[in-house]
Amino acid sequence: MRHGRWWWLWLAAGALATGFYYVLPADSLARNLSYNVVGLVSGLLILAAVRLHRPARPAMWYWFAGGQLVWVVGDVIYEYYQYVLHQEPYPSPADAFYLSAYPMLLVGLVLLVRGGGRRDKAALVDAATVAVGLGLVFWIFVIEPVAANASVSVQERIISVAYPAADAMLLALLARLYFGAAERTAGTRLLLTAVVLLLIGDVGFSIVSIYSDAGGTILDAAFLMSYVCWAAAALHPSMRSAGTVIAVRANPRIGAPRVVLLVTSSLLGPALLLVPAIGGNVLDRALIAVGAIILFLLVLMRIAGFVGQVQWQAGKLEDLAMHDDLTRLANRRRFEQVLGAELTRGRPYVALLDLDGFKRVNDQLGPSVGDQLLIAVADRLTAIVGSDTLVARMGGDEFAVLITDTGAGAARDLVRRITTALHEPLRSCGHELLVSAGIGLTDSAGDADAMEMLRRADLAMYAAKDGGEPFRWYEPELDRQAGEEAQLGAELRTALDTGQFRLVYQPIVELPHGRIVAVETLVRWDHPERGLVGPTEFIPAAERNGLIVEMGAWILREACRQAARWSAELGDDAPERISVNASARQLAHRGFSAMVADVLRDSGLPATRLTIEVTETAVFEGGQAIEALHDLRALGVRIALDDFGTGHSSLGLLQTVPVDVLKVDKSFVDTITMAGRHAVIATALIQVANGLGLTAVAEGVETAEQAAELERLGYRLAQGFHFGRPVAEPDFRGARRAHPVAGPSTAGAV
Ligand code: C2E
Ligand code: MG
Ligand code: MG
């Protein structure tokens, strides 16, 4: 049998024994002996339990066992008087044993309470409240009458008072145990029950002997079960850790029973005065008065404790609500609050900072590197601005600095120092990371409130990022631009919904004869008032507000449909391929490649006949964009790097990004026929393309001389007004017969 079950068995056996006790004839020796046996076995079982469970703090159990056994000795002595000497003396030597049992039990309980948790002031005050309240009642109804009984000797009176006095102490400890923070295990519950039963027996006995002549045999059940519970507690496995701090109740909530107990206890003193027979003598009155005052003070202490705790928690909550968990900087709420206060007494500046490429760090190196990076940035910012200046994390990779008590020049200098400091690599989880940031700076000019200042700083920050500048001051012009942007955004939405966009196609030809091998799709906006609007005027805005995703899907669908139609109508005369431009935002959008696959399937255009043109900048950030390109490649779609040579132009990009075509930017074609070293880049790029096995396309060819020079340099494909402007329906048949290298450029609308 497992050790864990003994307590249970003993509890059942003890209950049976208690029942058996009442079956035996009253006042018989047998009955008394059965009583002694229960006590003896209980005491011995406690000792056995110490061997069995090896509790962390065994001392208390020895005291408990000692108390029980001393009690049994007292009983046996008394029975000796009763049954052998046929006397019933009071007091007798038995009382000496009985009374010395109490201190032993009390010591054991003190040991249990002391080890059972942190110093819990509230529990102490509560215990004191119960002990004083009940103790007062106890005094008035039990101790006083016994002490005042003039009919017996002083010696008898002292001993009679000693019992209830010991009970009062037991009660105080019981209350302390009950309110303690120690986790209430089944073992402690059994122990509490044992003490309660002992108290019931004792108090019952005192009351019965004061107020009636009847022997209280029924109370023997309480004493017996107290023995049994005490030993059962010792046997319970949970008592191994009794009196150690490991078991602390997670959240000692103040439940309804506790409140009722406390309220009743604290009202007991004053309520005693309502009993007519009480308060007659001076001592009683004084006692009740003092008791009531103590209770009142205890309640006050408790309330003070509560208030303190609430204040502490409020402070803690405020701290949580005002700080960013990760960086321990102030958060947006706190920043707004301080900024608001600062605005009432001066003219603060706000610098809003947003990291560049943070998303890439998170995506590629993992969120924990990202987190460390944010912490490193936070530390660096605090180090630069000093501890007097408020730095906040506004969310994500956005930080704010509140600059006070200084002029515009000093504010700008501080921001400069921040940008310089951020140029130094940051350490995060063993990675050396280079970060840059866009900073928007604003003062409180006009009547800007906190929200308005943050809005302005935000606007300036985005302007800085758009312009590739490290920082930028807010100016009202930005508002105007933002207003226009919003207006343009709304118009673009309508344009897309009402079908105002048109597609034109520009030939990509083979050198030298000018045969059209492909076309590039270019979008136009047929504006109801402004007429045909070029893409440079609205594509950037569509990128910023995200409409480009939907617009781009429409363009691709239209273009693929058109290409399929041409191939059906013109057969061999149709262009072999069609190019469609895709912007960074489109590539970064998950589902881009799936959309392309969808469109290809719907239009029936073979994937090999589609080229997607992307700029270097769009793929430079890596991440999702590169993944999208790989997916497209897997479909069979070709990838062209557009405007090559104007963006980041990292040749390394050509090795990491899947590319088939290099579109050499118009700026290198423009200078090709000029004297000097102007053809150097165009020459280098064709070599790079050839070396890497890529197809090169020269963009923006406007003259026959340029075409001839490109041909001479080794270019096989070209595109430009010289060969054909972007039009809705290029003349594929006519172009076949043309000889554009020598002849005039094809006429047509942009
Ligand atoms: P891009 O992809 O480099 O397109 C070539 C641009 O150069 C076109 O301008 C074209 O009209 C112009 N061009 C071609 N040959 C010559 C020439 O000989 N001389 C001169 N001066 N220009 C020439 P466009 O149509 O204004 O488009 C400008 C840019 O807008 C495009 O540059 C492309 O980046 C973007 N774009 C155009 N259509 C779309 C589209 O459907 N989607 C996306 N995302 N972007 C588009
Ligand atoms: Mg293009
Ligand atoms: Mg281009």
Tab-separated table of C-alpha atoms in Angstrom, residues 38 138 227 238 242 265 269 279 354 462 465 504 530 559 593 595 607 665 709 729:
chain	number	residue	atom	x	y	z
A	38	VAL	CA	-7.300	6.240	20.949
A	138	PHE	CA	-14.633	33.970	26.342
A	227	TYR	CA	-6.863	13.134	18.698
A	238	SER	CA	1.032	16.952	2.290
A	242	ALA	CA	4.129	21.761	6.458
A	265	SER	CA	-15.285	39.399	15.716
A	269	GLY	CA	-16.795	43.621	21.981
A	279	GLY	CA	-21.215	45.420	32.379
A	354	ASP	CA	11.272	55.137	-37.561
A	462	TYR	CA	7.566	60.030	-43.854
A	465	LYS	CA	11.971	58.623	-45.617
A	504	VAL	CA	-0.438	51.160	-74.015
A	530	ARG	CA	-6.779	66.410	-67.282
A	559	ALA	CA	-2.208	42.837	-70.560
A	593	SER	CA	2.658	34.998	-57.466
A	595	MET	CA	-2.408	36.106	-58.543
A	607	ALA	CA	3.768	31.656	-68.608
A	665	ASP	CA	18.519	52.511	-68.013
A	709	GLU	CA	26.168	52.345	-81.433
A	729	GLU	CA	-2.339	48.887	-80.791
